[in-house]
Coordinates of C-alpha atoms in Angstrom, one line a residue:
M1 CA 6.7 16.5 11.2
T2 CA 5.8 12.8 10.8
S3 CA 2.8 11.4 9.0
L4 CA 1.8 7.7 8.7
D5 CA 0.3 6.2 5.5
R6 CA -1.1 2.8 6.0
R7 CA -1.0 1.1 2.6
L8 CA -1.9 -2.5 3.7
P9 CA -5.5 -3.5 4.0
A10 CA -6.8 -4.6 7.5
G11 CA -5.7 -8.1 8.3
F12 CA -3.2 -8.3 5.4
L13 CA -0.2 -9.5 7.4
A14 CA -2.2 -12.1 9.3
E15 CA -3.6 -13.5 6.1
A16 CA -0.2 -13.4 4.4
L17 CA 1.3 -15.5 7.3
R18 CA -1.6 -18.0 7.1
R19 CA -1.1 -18.3 3.3
D20 CA 2.7 -18.6 3.5
A21 CA 2.6 -21.2 6.3
R22 CA 0.0 -23.3 4.6
A23 CA 1.8 -23.3 1.3
G24 CA 5.3 -23.7 2.7
L25 CA 4.6 -26.4 5.2
S26 CA 2.6 -28.4 2.7
A27 CA 5.3 -28.3 0.1
E28 CA 8.1 -30.8 -0.6
P29 CA 10.7 -29.7 0.5
K30 CA 9.2 -27.5 3.2
S31 CA 10.0 -23.8 3.4
L32 CA 9.0 -20.5 5.0
P33 CA 9.7 -17.0 3.8
P34 CA 12.3 -15.1 5.9
K35 CA 10.0 -12.1 6.5
W36 CA 8.3 -14.0 9.4
F37 CA 11.5 -14.0 11.5
Y38 CA 10.8 -10.4 12.4
D39 CA 8.4 -10.0 15.3
A40 CA 9.7 -7.9 18.2
Q41 CA 11.9 -10.7 19.4
G42 CA 13.2 -11.5 16.0
S43 CA 14.0 -7.9 15.2
A44 CA 15.9 -7.6 18.5
L45 CA 17.9 -10.8 17.7
F46 CA 18.8 -9.5 14.3
E47 CA 20.1 -6.3 15.8
K48 CA 22.4 -8.5 18.0
I49 CA 23.5 -10.4 14.9
T50 CA 24.6 -7.2 13.2
E51 CA 27.0 -6.6 16.1
L52 CA 28.6 -10.0 16.1
P53 CA 32.2 -10.3 15.0
E54 CA 31.3 -12.9 12.4
Y55 CA 28.6 -10.8 10.7
Y56 CA 30.4 -8.4 8.4
P57 CA 27.7 -7.1 6.0
T58 CA 26.3 -4.3 8.3
R59 CA 29.8 -3.0 9.1
A60 CA 31.0 -3.2 5.5
E61 CA 27.9 -1.4 4.1
R62 CA 28.2 1.3 6.8
E63 CA 31.9 1.8 5.8
I64 CA 30.9 2.3 2.2
L65 CA 28.0 4.7 3.1
R66 CA 30.3 6.8 5.3
A67 CA 32.9 7.0 2.5
T68 CA 30.4 7.8 -0.3
A69 CA 27.4 9.6 1.2
T70 CA 28.8 13.0 0.1
T71 CA 29.3 11.8 -3.4
I72 CA 25.8 10.2 -3.5
A73 CA 24.3 13.4 -2.3
G74 CA 26.2 15.4 -4.9
Q75 CA 25.2 13.0 -7.8
T76 CA 21.6 12.7 -6.9
R77 CA 20.7 16.2 -5.4
A78 CA 17.8 14.3 -4.0
Q79 CA 15.1 16.2 -2.2
T80 CA 13.3 13.0 -1.1
L81 CA 15.0 9.9 0.3
V82 CA 12.8 6.8 0.2
E83 CA 14.0 3.7 2.1
L84 CA 12.5 0.3 1.5
G85 CA 12.5 -2.0 4.5
S86 CA 13.7 0.9 6.7
G87 CA 13.5 -0.8 10.1
S88 CA 15.2 1.5 12.7
S89 CA 16.6 3.8 9.9
E90 CA 20.0 3.7 11.6
K91 CA 22.2 3.5 8.5
T92 CA 20.0 6.1 6.8
R93 CA 21.3 8.9 9.0
V94 CA 24.5 8.9 7.0
L95 CA 22.6 9.7 3.8
L96 CA 20.3 12.1 5.5
D97 CA 23.2 14.0 7.0
A98 CA 24.9 14.2 3.5
L99 CA 21.8 15.4 1.8
R100 CA 21.1 17.9 4.5
T101 CA 24.7 19.2 4.2
A102 CA 24.2 19.5 0.4
G103 CA 21.1 21.6 1.0
T104 CA 18.7 19.5 -0.9
L105 CA 16.9 17.3 1.7
R106 CA 13.3 18.0 2.2
C107 CA 11.5 14.7 2.7
Y108 CA 12.2 11.2 4.1
V109 CA 9.9 8.3 3.3
P110 CA 10.6 5.1 5.4
V111 CA 8.7 2.1 4.2
D112 CA 8.3 -1.0 6.5
V113 CA 5.8 -3.5 7.5
S114 CA 6.2 -2.7 11.2
E115 CA 4.1 0.3 12.2
A116 CA 5.8 0.4 15.6
A117 CA 9.3 0.6 14.1
L118 CA 8.2 3.3 11.7
I119 CA 6.6 5.4 14.5
A120 CA 9.7 5.1 16.7
A121 CA 12.1 5.9 13.9
G122 CA 9.9 8.7 12.6
D123 CA 9.7 10.4 16.0
A124 CA 13.5 10.1 16.5
L125 CA 14.3 11.5 13.1
S126 CA 11.8 14.4 13.4
A127 CA 13.6 15.4 16.6
E128 CA 17.0 15.0 15.1
Y129 CA 16.2 16.8 11.8
P130 CA 14.0 19.8 12.5
G131 CA 11.9 20.7 9.6
L132 CA 12.3 17.4 7.8
D133 CA 9.0 16.1 6.4
V134 CA 8.9 12.4 7.5
R135 CA 6.2 10.4 5.6
A136 CA 6.3 6.9 7.0
V137 CA 4.5 4.2 4.9
V138 CA 3.3 0.9 6.3
S139 CA 3.7 -1.5 3.4
D140 CA 5.1 -4.9 2.4
F141 CA 7.6 -4.1 -0.4
E142 CA 7.2 -7.6 -1.9
E143 CA 3.5 -6.9 -2.4
H144 CA 3.0 -3.2 -2.4
L145 CA 6.2 -1.0 -2.9
G146 CA 4.8 1.9 -0.9
L147 CA 6.7 4.5 -2.9
P148 CA 5.1 8.0 -2.7
T149 CA 3.0 8.8 -5.8
E150 CA 4.3 11.3 -8.3
G151 CA 3.7 14.8 -6.9
D152 CA 3.4 13.5 -3.4
A153 CA 7.1 13.9 -2.5
P154 CA 9.5 16.5 -4.0
A155 CA 11.7 15.3 -6.9
P156 CA 14.3 14.1 -7.5
R157 CA 13.9 11.0 -5.4
L158 CA 16.6 8.6 -4.1
V159 CA 15.2 5.2 -3.4
A160 CA 17.5 3.1 -1.2
F161 CA 17.3 -0.7 -0.6
L162 CA 20.1 -1.5 1.7
G163 CA 21.4 -4.4 3.8
S164 CA 21.5 -6.8 0.8
T165 CA 17.8 -7.6 1.7
I166 CA 17.4 -8.2 -2.1
G167 CA 19.4 -11.4 -1.6
N168 CA 16.5 -12.9 0.4
L169 CA 14.5 -12.9 -2.9
L170 CA 14.7 -15.8 -5.4
P171 CA 15.9 -14.8 -8.9
D172 CA 12.4 -14.4 -10.4
Q173 CA 11.3 -12.5 -7.3
R174 CA 14.3 -10.2 -7.7
A175 CA 13.5 -9.5 -11.3
S176 CA 9.9 -8.7 -10.5
F177 CA 10.9 -6.5 -7.6
L178 CA 13.4 -4.5 -9.6
A179 CA 11.0 -4.1 -12.5
R180 CA 8.3 -2.7 -10.1
V181 CA 10.8 -0.2 -8.6
R182 CA 11.8 0.9 -12.1
A183 CA 8.2 1.4 -13.1
E184 CA 7.7 3.8 -10.2
L185 CA 10.8 6.0 -10.9
Q186 CA 10.9 9.1 -13.1
P187 CA 13.8 10.6 -15.1
G188 CA 16.1 12.3 -12.5
D189 CA 15.4 9.7 -9.8
F190 CA 18.0 7.3 -8.5
F191 CA 18.1 3.8 -7.0
L192 CA 20.7 2.9 -4.4
L193 CA 21.2 -0.9 -3.9
G194 CA 23.2 -2.8 -1.3
T195 CA 24.4 -6.2 -2.3
D196 CA 26.6 -8.7 -0.3
L197 CA 29.3 -10.2 -2.5
V198 CA 30.5 -13.7 -3.2
K199 CA 33.5 -14.6 -1.0
D200 CA 35.1 -17.6 0.6
P201 CA 32.6 -20.1 2.0
A202 CA 34.1 -20.2 5.5
T203 CA 33.5 -16.4 6.0
L204 CA 30.0 -16.7 4.6
I205 CA 29.0 -19.7 6.7
A206 CA 30.4 -18.1 9.9
A207 CA 28.3 -15.0 9.3
Y208 CA 25.1 -17.2 9.4
D209 CA 26.2 -19.7 12.0
D210 CA 28.0 -17.6 14.7
S211 CA 29.8 -19.2 17.6
S212 CA 27.5 -17.6 20.2
G213 CA 24.4 -19.1 18.7
V214 CA 22.5 -15.9 18.2
T215 CA 21.7 -16.7 14.5
A216 CA 20.4 -20.1 15.6
E217 CA 18.0 -18.4 18.0
F218 CA 17.0 -16.0 15.3
N219 CA 16.3 -18.9 12.9
K220 CA 14.2 -20.7 15.4
N221 CA 12.2 -17.6 16.2
V222 CA 10.1 -18.2 13.1
L223 CA 8.7 -21.2 15.0
A224 CA 7.8 -19.0 17.9
V225 CA 6.0 -16.7 15.5
L226 CA 3.9 -19.6 14.2
N227 CA 3.2 -20.8 17.7
A228 CA 2.0 -17.3 18.8
E229 CA 0.1 -16.4 15.7
L230 CA -1.3 -19.7 14.5
G231 CA -1.5 -21.6 17.8
A232 CA 1.1 -24.1 16.6
D233 CA 2.9 -26.5 18.9
F234 CA 6.5 -26.3 17.5
D235 CA 9.1 -27.3 20.1
R236 CA 12.1 -25.1 19.2
D237 CA 14.5 -27.5 20.9
A238 CA 13.3 -30.2 18.5
F239 CA 15.0 -28.4 15.6
E240 CA 18.6 -27.6 14.8
H241 CA 19.9 -24.6 13.0
V242 CA 21.7 -25.3 9.7
A243 CA 23.6 -22.8 7.5
R244 CA 24.8 -24.1 4.1
W245 CA 26.6 -22.5 1.1
D246 CA 25.2 -23.5 -2.3
P247 CA 28.1 -22.9 -4.7
A248 CA 26.0 -23.4 -7.8
A249 CA 23.3 -20.9 -6.8
E250 CA 25.8 -18.7 -5.0
W251 CA 23.6 -18.3 -1.9
I252 CA 23.5 -19.2 1.7
E253 CA 20.6 -21.3 2.8
M254 CA 19.4 -21.3 6.4
R255 CA 17.4 -24.3 7.4
L256 CA 15.8 -25.9 10.5
R257 CA 16.5 -29.6 10.8
S258 CA 14.1 -31.9 12.7
V259 CA 16.0 -33.7 15.4
Y260 CA 13.6 -36.6 15.3
A261 CA 10.4 -37.7 13.6
Q262 CA 7.6 -35.5 14.9
T263 CA 4.1 -34.2 14.2
V264 CA 3.3 -30.5 14.6
H265 CA -0.3 -29.1 14.7
L266 CA -1.2 -25.6 13.5
P267 CA -4.9 -25.1 14.5
G268 CA -4.9 -21.6 13.2
I269 CA -4.8 -22.9 9.6
G270 CA -6.2 -26.4 10.3
L271 CA -3.0 -28.1 9.3
T272 CA -1.1 -31.0 10.7
V273 CA 2.5 -31.4 9.5
N274 CA 4.8 -34.5 9.8
F275 CA 8.6 -34.0 10.0
G276 CA 10.9 -37.0 9.4
A277 CA 14.0 -37.4 11.5
G278 CA 16.7 -35.2 9.9
E279 CA 14.2 -33.5 7.6
E280 CA 15.1 -29.9 6.8
M281 CA 12.9 -26.9 6.2
R282 CA 14.4 -23.9 4.4
T283 CA 13.8 -20.6 6.2
E284 CA 16.0 -18.2 4.3
V285 CA 18.0 -17.8 1.1
S286 CA 20.7 -15.1 1.1
A287 CA 22.1 -14.7 -2.3
K288 CA 25.6 -13.3 -2.8
F289 CA 26.4 -11.2 -5.9
R290 CA 29.2 -10.2 -8.3
R291 CA 29.3 -6.8 -9.9
A292 CA 28.6 -8.1 -13.4
G293 CA 25.5 -10.0 -12.1
V294 CA 24.2 -6.9 -10.2
E295 CA 24.7 -4.7 -13.3
G296 CA 23.0 -7.3 -15.5
E297 CA 19.9 -7.7 -13.3
L298 CA 19.6 -4.0 -13.0
A299 CA 19.8 -3.6 -16.8
A300 CA 17.2 -6.3 -17.4
A301 CA 14.9 -4.3 -15.2
G302 CA 15.5 -1.0 -17.0
F303 CA 18.3 0.6 -15.0
T304 CA 21.7 1.9 -15.9
M305 CA 24.3 1.6 -13.2
R306 CA 26.1 4.9 -12.7
S307 CA 28.4 4.1 -9.8
W308 CA 29.8 1.0 -7.9
W309 CA 31.6 1.1 -4.6
T310 CA 32.9 -1.6 -2.2
D311 CA 34.4 -1.6 1.2
A312 CA 38.2 -1.8 1.6
A313 CA 38.0 -5.6 2.0
G314 CA 35.7 -6.0 -1.1
Q315 CA 33.1 -7.8 0.9
F316 CA 30.0 -5.7 0.0
G317 CA 28.9 -3.7 -3.0
L318 CA 26.8 -0.5 -3.2
S319 CA 25.5 0.6 -6.6
L320 CA 23.8 3.8 -7.7
S321 CA 21.6 3.5 -10.8
V322 CA 19.2 5.6 -12.9
P323 CA 16.2 4.6 -15.0
S324 CA 17.4 3.8 -18.5
I325 CA 16.1 5.9 -21.4
S326 CA 13.2 4.0 -22.9
G327 CA 14.3 1.0 -20.8
V328 CA 17.5 0.6 -22.7
S329 CA 20.8 0.7 -20.8

């Protein structure tokens, strides 16, 4: 069966978009959070990106999950799988199958901001896994984690945060997020984290600037969201997609560059914004990691890494951690 738990107050996402757009477009330099890529069109474009030959992270993470799911199920003996930012829950099926085969699986808790995606995924999973208790949670993990409360889902719990989505958070945001996850976990629970790894810049840039231009359309989709939701008059053709590797920060930045000097109006928030010719607005940071850095960030948040796996090419890392005793690793 499937249940739906709406954790966000009415109007939360609309107000969050207004707040983020006002703050980001008024700042110097300008920026927008990557979460606003993902309306229906943006989600469809991202699914296309994951199938591009240049975009390796999805394939690499899936390779690791297929190789390690049985081990993960054996180590965790999880009765509940919680997935933050679940989307379509496609990769999760590998874990669900392993936990079901191990005989421990009872409950799946997908957490996502998209109610439509949760309902579609929940209905499909309920049909595929008869008897599985699917408890979908509508929540924004950056604001409200959406983890089931203690006693609301059978323990032990395995919380999964896949796709290297954690790389979209700035370092202080990552620290806060990991600390909040740790605070929600009990002894016996586990945390499964997917992290894209540092590699040669050419491979990284190609993954975010593909030859067919799908990522460019995805990047510009944030402008379509602002037009639709805030009545803005962005001309997508007046901006160019930029993907740049920052070797000091070890992250990819996606930006939109104004082709010429222009003025954009956003009546939904009473804002008028001027862009200079060549001015760039950051739309995404995608941090890349090293094992030592991942382990250090987890330890700082109160986790102890138990296992670390990579794909055969060493492009992506998957870690399994537990809450440290008294917060000490």
